[in-house]
Coordinates of N, CA and C in Angstrom, one line a residue:
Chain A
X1 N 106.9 148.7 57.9 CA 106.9 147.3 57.9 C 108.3 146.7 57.5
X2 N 108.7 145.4 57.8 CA 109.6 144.8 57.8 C 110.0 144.0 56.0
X3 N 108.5 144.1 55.0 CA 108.8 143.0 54.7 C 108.8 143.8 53.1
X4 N 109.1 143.0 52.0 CA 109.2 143.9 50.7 C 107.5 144.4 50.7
X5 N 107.7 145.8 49.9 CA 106.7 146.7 49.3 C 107.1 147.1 47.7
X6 N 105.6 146.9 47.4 CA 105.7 147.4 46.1 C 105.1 148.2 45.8
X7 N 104.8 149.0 44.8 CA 103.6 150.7 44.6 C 103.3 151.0 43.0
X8 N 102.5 150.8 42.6 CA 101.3 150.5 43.2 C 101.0 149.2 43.4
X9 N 99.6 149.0 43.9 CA 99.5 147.7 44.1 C 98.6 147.1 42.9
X10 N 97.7 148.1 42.0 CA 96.9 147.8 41.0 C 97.2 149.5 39.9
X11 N 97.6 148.3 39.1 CA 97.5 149.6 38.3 C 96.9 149.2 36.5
X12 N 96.0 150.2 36.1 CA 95.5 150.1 34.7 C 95.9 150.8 34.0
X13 N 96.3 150.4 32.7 CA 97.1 151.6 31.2 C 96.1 151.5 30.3
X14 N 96.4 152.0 29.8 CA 95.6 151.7 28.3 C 96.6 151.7 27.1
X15 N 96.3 150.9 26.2 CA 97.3 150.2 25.5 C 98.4 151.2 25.0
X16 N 99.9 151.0 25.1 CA 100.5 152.5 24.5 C 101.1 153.3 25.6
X17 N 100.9 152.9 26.7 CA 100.6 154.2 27.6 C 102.3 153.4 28.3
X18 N 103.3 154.2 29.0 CA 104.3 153.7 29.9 C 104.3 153.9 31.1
X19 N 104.5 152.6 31.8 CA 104.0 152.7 33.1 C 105.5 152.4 34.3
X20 N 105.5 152.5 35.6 CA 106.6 152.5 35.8 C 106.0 151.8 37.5
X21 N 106.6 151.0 37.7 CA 106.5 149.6 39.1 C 107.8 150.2 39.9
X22 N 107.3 149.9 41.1 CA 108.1 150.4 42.3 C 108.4 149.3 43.2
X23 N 109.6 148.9 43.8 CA 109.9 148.0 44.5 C 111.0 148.6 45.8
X24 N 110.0 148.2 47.0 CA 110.7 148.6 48.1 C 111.6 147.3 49.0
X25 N 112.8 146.5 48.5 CA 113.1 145.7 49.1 C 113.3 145.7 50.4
X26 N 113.6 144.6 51.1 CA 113.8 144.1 52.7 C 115.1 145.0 53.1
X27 N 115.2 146.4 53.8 CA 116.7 146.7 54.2 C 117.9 146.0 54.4
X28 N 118.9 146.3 53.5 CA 120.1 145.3 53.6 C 120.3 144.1 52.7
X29 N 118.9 143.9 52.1 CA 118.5 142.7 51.3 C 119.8 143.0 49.9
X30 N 120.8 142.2 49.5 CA 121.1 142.4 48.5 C 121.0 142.5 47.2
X31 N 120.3 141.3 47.3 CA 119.6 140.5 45.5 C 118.4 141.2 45.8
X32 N 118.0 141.6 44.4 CA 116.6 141.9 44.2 C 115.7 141.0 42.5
X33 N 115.2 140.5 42.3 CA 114.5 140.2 41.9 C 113.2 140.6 41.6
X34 N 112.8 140.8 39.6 CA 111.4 141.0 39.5 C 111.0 139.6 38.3
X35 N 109.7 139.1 38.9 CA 109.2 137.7 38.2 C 107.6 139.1 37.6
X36 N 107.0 138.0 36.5 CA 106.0 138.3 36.0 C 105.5 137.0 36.2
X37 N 103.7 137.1 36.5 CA 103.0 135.8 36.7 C 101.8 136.3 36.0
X38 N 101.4 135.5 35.2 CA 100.2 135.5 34.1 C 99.3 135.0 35.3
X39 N 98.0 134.9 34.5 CA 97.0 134.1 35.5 C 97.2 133.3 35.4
X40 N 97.1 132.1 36.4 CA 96.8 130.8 36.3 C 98.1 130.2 36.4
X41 N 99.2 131.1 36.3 CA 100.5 130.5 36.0 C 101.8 130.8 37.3
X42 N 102.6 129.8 37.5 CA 103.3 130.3 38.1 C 104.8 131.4 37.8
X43 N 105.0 132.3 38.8 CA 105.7 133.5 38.6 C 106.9 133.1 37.5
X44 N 107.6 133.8 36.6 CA 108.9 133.7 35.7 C 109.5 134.9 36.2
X45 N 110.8 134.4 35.5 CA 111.6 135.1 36.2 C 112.0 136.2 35.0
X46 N 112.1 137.7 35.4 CA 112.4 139.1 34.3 C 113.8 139.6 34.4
X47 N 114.1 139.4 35.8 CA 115.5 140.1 35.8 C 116.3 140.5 37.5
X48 N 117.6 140.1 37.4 CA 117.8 139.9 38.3 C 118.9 141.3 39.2
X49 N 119.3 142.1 40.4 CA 120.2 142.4 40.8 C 120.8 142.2 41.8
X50 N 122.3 142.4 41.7 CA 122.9 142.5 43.3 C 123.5 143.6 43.2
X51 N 123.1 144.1 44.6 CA 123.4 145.7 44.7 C 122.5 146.5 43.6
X52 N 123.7 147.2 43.3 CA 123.0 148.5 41.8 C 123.1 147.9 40.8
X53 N 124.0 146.8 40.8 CA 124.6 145.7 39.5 C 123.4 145.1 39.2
X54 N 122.9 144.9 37.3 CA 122.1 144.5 36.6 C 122.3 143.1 36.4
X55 N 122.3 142.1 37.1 CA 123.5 141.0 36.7 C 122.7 140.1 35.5
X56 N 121.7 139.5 35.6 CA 120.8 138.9 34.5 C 119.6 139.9 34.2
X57 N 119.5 139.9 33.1 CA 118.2 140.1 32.8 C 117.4 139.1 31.4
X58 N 117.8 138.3 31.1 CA 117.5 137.7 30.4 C 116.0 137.4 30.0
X59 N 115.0 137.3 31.1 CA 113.7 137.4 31.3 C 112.9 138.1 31.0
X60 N 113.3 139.1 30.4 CA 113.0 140.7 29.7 C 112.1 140.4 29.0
X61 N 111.1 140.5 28.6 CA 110.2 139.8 27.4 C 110.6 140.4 25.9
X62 N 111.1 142.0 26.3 CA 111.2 142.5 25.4 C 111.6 144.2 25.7
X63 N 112.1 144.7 24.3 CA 113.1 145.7 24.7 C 112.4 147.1 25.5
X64 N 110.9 146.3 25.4 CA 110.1 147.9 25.9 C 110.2 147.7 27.4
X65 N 110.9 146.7 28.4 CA 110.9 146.2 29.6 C 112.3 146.9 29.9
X66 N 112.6 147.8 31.4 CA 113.3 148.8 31.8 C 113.6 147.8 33.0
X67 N 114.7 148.3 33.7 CA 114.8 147.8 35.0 C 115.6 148.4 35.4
X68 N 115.5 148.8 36.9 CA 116.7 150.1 37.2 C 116.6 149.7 38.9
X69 N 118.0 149.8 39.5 CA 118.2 149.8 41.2 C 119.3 151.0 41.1
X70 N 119.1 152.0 41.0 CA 120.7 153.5 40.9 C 121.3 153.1 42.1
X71 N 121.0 152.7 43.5 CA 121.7 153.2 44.7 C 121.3 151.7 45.2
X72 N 121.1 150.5 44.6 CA 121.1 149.4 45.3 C 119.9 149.0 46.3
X73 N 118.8 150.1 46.4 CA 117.8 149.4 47.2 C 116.8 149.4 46.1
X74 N 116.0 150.8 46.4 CA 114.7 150.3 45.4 C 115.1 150.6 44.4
X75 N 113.9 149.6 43.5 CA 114.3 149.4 42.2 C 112.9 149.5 41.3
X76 N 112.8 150.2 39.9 CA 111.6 150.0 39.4 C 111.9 149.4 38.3
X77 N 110.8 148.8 37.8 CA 110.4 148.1 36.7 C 109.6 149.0 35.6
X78 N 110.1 149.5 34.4 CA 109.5 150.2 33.4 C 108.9 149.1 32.0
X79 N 107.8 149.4 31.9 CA 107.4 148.8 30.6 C 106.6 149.8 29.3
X80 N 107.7 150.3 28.6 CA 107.1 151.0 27.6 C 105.9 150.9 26.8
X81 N 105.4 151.7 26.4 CA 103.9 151.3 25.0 C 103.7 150.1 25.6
X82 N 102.7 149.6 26.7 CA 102.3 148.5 27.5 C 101.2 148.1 26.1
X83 N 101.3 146.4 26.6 CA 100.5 146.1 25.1 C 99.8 145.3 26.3
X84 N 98.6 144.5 25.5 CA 97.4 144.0 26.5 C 98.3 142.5 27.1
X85 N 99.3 142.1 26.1 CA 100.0 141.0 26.8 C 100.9 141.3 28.0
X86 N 100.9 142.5 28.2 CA 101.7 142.8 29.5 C 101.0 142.9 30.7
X87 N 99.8 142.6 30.2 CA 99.0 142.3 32.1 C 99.4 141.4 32.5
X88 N 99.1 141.6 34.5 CA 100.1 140.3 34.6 C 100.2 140.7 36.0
X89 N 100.4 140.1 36.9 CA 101.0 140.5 38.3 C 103.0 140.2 38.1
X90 N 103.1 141.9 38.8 CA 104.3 141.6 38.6 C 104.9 141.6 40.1
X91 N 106.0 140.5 40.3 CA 106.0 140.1 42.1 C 107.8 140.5 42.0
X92 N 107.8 141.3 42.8 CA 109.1 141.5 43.5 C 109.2 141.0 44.6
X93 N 111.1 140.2 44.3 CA 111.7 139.3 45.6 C 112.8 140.2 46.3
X94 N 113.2 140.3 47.5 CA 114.8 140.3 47.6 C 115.5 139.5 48.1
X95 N 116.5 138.9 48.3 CA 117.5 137.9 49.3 C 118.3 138.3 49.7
X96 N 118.9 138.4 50.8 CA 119.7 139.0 52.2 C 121.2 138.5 51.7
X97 N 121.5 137.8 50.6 CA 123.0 137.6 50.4 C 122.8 137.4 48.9
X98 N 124.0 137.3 48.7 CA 124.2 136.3 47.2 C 124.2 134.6 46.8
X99 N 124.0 134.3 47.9 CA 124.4 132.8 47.9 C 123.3 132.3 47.6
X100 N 123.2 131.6 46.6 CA 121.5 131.5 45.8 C 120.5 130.7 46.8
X101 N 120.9 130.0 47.7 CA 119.6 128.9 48.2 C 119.2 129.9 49.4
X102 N 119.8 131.0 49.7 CA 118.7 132.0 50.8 C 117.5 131.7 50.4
X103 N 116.3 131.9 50.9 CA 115.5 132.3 50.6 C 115.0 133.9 50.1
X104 N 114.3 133.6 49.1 CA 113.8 134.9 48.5 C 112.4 135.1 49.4
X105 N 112.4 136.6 49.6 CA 110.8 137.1 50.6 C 110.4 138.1 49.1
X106 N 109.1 137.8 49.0 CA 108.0 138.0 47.6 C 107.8 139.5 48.5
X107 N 106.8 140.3 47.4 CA 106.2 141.8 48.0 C 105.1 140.9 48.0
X108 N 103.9 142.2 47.5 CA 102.3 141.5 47.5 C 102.0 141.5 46.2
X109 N 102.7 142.1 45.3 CA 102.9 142.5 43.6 C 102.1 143.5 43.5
X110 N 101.9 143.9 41.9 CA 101.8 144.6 41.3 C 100.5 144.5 40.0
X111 N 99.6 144.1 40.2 CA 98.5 143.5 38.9 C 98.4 144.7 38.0
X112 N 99.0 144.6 37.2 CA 99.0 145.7 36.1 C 97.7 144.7 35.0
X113 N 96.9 145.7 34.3 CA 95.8 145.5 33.5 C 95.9 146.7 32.3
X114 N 96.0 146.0 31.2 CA 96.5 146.8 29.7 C 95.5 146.8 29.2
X115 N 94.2 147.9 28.7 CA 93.3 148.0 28.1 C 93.1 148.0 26.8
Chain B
X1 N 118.4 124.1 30.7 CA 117.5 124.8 30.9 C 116.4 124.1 32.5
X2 N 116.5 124.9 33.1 CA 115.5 124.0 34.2 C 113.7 123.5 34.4
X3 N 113.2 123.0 34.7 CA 111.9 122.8 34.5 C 111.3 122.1 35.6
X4 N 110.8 122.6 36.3 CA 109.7 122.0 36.9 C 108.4 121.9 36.7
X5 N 107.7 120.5 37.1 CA 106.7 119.9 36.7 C 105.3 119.2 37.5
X6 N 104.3 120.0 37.9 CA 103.5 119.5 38.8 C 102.3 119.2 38.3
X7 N 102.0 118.6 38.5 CA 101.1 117.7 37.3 C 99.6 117.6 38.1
X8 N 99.3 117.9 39.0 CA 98.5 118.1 40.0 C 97.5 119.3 40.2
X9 N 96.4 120.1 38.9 CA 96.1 120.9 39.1 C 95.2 121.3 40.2
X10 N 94.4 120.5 40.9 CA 93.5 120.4 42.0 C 93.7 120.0 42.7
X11 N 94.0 119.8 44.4 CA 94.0 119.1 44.8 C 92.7 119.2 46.1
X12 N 92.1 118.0 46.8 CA 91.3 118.4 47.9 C 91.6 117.5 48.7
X13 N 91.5 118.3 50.2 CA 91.6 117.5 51.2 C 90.6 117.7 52.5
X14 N 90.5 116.5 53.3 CA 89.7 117.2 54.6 C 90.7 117.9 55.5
X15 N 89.9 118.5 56.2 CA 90.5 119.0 57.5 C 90.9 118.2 58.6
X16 N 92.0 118.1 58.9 CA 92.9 117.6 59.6 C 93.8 116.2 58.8
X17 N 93.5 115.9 57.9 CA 93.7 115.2 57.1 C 95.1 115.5 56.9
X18 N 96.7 114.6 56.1 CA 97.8 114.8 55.5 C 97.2 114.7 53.8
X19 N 98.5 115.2 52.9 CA 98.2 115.6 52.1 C 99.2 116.1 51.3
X20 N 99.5 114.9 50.0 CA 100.8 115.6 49.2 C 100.6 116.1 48.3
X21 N 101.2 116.8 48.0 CA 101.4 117.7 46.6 C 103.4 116.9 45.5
X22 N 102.4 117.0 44.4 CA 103.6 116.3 44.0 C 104.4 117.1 43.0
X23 N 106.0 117.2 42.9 CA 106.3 117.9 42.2 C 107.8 117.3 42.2
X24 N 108.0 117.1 40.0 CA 109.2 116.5 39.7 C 109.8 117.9 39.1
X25 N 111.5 118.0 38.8 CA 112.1 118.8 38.4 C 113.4 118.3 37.5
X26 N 113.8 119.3 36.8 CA 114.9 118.7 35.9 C 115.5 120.1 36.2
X27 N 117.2 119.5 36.3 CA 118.2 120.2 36.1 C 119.4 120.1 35.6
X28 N 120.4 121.0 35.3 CA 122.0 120.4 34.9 C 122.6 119.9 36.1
X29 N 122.2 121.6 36.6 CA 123.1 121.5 37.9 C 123.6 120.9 39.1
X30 N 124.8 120.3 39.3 CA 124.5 119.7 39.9 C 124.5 119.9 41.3
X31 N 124.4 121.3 42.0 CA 123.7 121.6 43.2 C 123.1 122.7 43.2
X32 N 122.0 122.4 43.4 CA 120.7 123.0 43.5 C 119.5 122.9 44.9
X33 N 118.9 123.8 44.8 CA 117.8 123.9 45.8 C 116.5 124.0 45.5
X34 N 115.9 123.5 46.4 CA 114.1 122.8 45.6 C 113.4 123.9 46.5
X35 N 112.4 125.0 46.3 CA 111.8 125.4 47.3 C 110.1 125.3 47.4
X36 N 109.5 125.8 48.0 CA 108.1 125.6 48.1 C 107.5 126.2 48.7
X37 N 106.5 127.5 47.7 CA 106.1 128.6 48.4 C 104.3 128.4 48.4
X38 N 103.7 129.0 49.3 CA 102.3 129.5 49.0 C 101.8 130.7 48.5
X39 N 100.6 130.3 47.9 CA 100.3 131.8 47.5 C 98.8 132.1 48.0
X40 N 98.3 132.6 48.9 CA 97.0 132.3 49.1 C 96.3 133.4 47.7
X41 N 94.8 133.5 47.9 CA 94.2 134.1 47.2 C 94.1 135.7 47.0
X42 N 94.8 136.2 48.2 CA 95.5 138.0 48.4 C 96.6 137.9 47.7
X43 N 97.4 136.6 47.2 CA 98.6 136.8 46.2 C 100.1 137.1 46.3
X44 N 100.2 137.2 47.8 CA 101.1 136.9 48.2 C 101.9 135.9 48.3
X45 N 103.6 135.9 48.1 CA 104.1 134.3 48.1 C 104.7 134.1 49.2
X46 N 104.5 133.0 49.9 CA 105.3 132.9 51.3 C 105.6 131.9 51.5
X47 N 107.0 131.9 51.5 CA 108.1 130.5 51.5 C 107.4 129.6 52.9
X48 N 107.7 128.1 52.1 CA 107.1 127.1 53.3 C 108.7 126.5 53.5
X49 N 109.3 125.8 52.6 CA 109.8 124.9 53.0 C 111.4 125.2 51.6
X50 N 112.1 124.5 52.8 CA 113.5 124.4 51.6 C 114.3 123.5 51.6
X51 N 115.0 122.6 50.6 CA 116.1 121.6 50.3 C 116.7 122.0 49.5
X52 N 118.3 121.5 50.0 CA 119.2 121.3 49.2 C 119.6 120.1 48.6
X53 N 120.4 120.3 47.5 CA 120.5 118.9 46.9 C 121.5 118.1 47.3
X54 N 122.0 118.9 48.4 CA 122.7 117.7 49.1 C 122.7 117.6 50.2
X55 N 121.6 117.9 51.2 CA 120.8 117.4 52.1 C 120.8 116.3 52.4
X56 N 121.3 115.8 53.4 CA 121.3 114.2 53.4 C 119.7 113.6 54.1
X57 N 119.1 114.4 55.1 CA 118.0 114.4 55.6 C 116.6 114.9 54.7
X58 N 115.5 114.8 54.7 CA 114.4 115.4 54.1 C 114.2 116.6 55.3
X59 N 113.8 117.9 54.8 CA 113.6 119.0 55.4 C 112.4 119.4 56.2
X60 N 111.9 119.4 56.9 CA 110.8 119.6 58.2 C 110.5 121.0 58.4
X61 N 109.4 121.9 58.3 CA 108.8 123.0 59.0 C 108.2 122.7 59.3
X62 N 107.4 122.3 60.9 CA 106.1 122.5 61.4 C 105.4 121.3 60.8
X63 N 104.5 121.7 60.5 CA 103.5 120.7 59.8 C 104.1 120.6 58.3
X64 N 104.9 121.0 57.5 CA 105.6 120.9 56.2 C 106.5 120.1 56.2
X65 N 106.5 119.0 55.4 CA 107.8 118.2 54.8 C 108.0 117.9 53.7
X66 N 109.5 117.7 53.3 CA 109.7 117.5 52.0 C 110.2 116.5 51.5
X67 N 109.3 115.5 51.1 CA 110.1 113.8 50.8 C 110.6 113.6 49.0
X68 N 111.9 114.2 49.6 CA 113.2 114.2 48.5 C 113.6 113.3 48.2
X69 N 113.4 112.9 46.8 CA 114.1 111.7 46.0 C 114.9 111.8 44.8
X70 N 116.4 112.2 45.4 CA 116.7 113.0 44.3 C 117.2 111.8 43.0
X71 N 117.4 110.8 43.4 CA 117.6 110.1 42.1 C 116.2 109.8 41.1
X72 N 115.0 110.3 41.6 CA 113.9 110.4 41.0 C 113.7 111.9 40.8
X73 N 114.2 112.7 41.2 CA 114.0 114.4 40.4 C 112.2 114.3 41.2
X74 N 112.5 114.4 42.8 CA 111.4 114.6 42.6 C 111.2 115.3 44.2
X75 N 110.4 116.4 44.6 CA 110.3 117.1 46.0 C 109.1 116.9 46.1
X76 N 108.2 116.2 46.5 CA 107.1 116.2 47.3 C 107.0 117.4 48.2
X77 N 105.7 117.9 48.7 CA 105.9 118.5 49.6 C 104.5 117.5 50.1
X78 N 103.9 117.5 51.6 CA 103.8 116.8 52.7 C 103.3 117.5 53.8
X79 N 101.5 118.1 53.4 CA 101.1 118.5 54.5 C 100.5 118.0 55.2
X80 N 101.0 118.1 56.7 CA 100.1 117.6 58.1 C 98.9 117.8 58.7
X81 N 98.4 117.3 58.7 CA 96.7 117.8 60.1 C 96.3 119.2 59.1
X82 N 95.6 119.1 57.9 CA 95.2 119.8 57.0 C 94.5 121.2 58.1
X83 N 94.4 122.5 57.7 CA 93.2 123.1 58.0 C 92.9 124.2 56.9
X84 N 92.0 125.0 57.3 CA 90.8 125.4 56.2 C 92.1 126.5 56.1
X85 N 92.8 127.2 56.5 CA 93.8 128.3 55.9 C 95.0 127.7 55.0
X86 N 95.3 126.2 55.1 CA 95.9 125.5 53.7 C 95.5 126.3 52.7
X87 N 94.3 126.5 52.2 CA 93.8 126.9 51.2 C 94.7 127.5 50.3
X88 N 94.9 127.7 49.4 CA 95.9 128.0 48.7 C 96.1 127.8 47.1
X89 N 97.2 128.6 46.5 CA 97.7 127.9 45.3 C 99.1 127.8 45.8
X90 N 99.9 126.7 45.6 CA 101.5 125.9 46.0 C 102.4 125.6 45.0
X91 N 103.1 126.3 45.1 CA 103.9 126.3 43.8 C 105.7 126.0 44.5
X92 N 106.1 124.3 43.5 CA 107.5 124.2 43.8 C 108.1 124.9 42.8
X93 N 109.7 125.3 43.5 CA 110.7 125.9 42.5 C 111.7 125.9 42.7
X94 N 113.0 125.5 41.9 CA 114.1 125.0 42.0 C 115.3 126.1 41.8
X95 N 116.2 126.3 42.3 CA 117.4 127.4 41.9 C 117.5 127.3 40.5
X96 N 118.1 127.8 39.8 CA 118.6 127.9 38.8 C 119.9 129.4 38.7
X97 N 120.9 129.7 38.9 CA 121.8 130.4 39.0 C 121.3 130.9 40.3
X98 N 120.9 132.8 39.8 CA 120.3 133.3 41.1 C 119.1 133.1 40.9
X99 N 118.0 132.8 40.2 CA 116.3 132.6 39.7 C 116.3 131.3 40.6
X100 N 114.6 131.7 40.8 CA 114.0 130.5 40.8 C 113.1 130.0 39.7
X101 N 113.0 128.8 39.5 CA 111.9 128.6 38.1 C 110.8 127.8 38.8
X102 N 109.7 128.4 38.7 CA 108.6 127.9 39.4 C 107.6 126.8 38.7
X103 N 106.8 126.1 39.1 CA 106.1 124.7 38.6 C 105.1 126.1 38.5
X104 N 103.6 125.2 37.7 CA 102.8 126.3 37.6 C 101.3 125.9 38.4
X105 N 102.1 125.6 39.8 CA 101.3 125.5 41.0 C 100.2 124.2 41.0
X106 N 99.8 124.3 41.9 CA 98.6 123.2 42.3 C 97.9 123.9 43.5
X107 N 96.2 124.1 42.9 CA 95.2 124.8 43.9 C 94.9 123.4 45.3
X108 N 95.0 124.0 46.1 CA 95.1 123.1 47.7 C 93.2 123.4 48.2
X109 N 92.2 122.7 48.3 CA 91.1 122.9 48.8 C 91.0 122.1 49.8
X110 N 91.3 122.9 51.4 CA 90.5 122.0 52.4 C 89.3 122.4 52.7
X111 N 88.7 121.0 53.0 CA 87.1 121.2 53.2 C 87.0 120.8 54.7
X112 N 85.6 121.4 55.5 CA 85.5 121.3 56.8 C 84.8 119.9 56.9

């Protein structure tokens, strides 16, 4: 398919446990983007790249949150000792340039559930 | 810091019916872009509509428009001839460097 993929699509931990998100961006897409979206809420923003470059991450909740792109396409999302506040759908973007008003294309996310 | 604000947790409409969704924003910057995605109930987000802040025209997709006021900080979005796959949650969101910062949506119910 053409369009971002993420893997898994549901996934459950139990509290403690480290879990690790997969993001297959749009080929060629440069910027990659991962948001977290609580229920009810709309998506924030965790961390941003272009290319392999980490360029913001400021969104990070916290230091048990990992983000990695080695070779500039996919990228995963690591969240250490997962606590029950880290459920959440987590939605990977990518954008085809750097020029910020591209539009970003979303995956289908990631519903992670912390027991 | 940016902020968007949609104040509009429910919205309902008939089918075939127009239908706004309202949404104000605050920023420094002073160019920026307002966007406007859907999310249906599978959770997927899929871009409707996009402005720039220096757009001189309001921006058109299809049945989607976006009535920009920017000296009121404000993007409406503007749907046409409602139908039952509207359904949705609609969430505006403004640039902010490379992020977007998203409103925290407004549920869309068309009824037959």
């Amino acid at each position: 398919g053409a369009g971002v993929s993420q893997s898994p699509r549901y996934k459950v931990a139990k509290r403690g446990q480290d879990v690790a998100l997969r993001c297959d961006p749009i080929s060629g897409h440069v910027s990659l983007f991962w948001y977290q979206q609580a229920l009810g809420q709309g998506p924030e923003f965790l961390t941003y790249f272009q290319n392999e470059a980490q360029l913001d991450k400021s969104g990070l909740p916290s230091d048990r949150f990992f983000a990695e792109r080695p070779e500039g396409s996919v990228s995963t999302l690591k969240i250490q000792r997962t606590q029950q506040e880290d459920s959440a759908v987590y939605l990977c973007a990518s954008r085809i340039h750097r020029v910020k008003d591209n539009e970003q294309f979303f995956g289908p996310g990631t519903r992670l559930t912390v027991l | 810091a940016q902020k968007i604000t949609q104040t509009q947790p429910g919205m309902f409409v008939q089918e075939k019916e127009a239908v706004t969704l309202d949404c104000t924003y605050d920023t420094s910057d002073p160019s920026y872009g307002l966007f406007w995605y859907k999310q249906p109930s599978s959770g997927e987000m899929i871009f409707l509509i996009y402005q720039g802040s220096y757009d001189q025209q309001n921006a058109t997709e299809g049945r989607y428009s976006l009535n920009f006021q920017k000296a009121r900080k404000s993007a409406n979005l503007v749907i046409s001839a409602s139908q039952l796959g509207d359904s949705a949650m609609y969430f505006c969101a403004v640039t902010s460097g490379s992020r977007l910062t998203f409103g925290e949506g407004t549920q869309l119910t068309v009824n037959p």
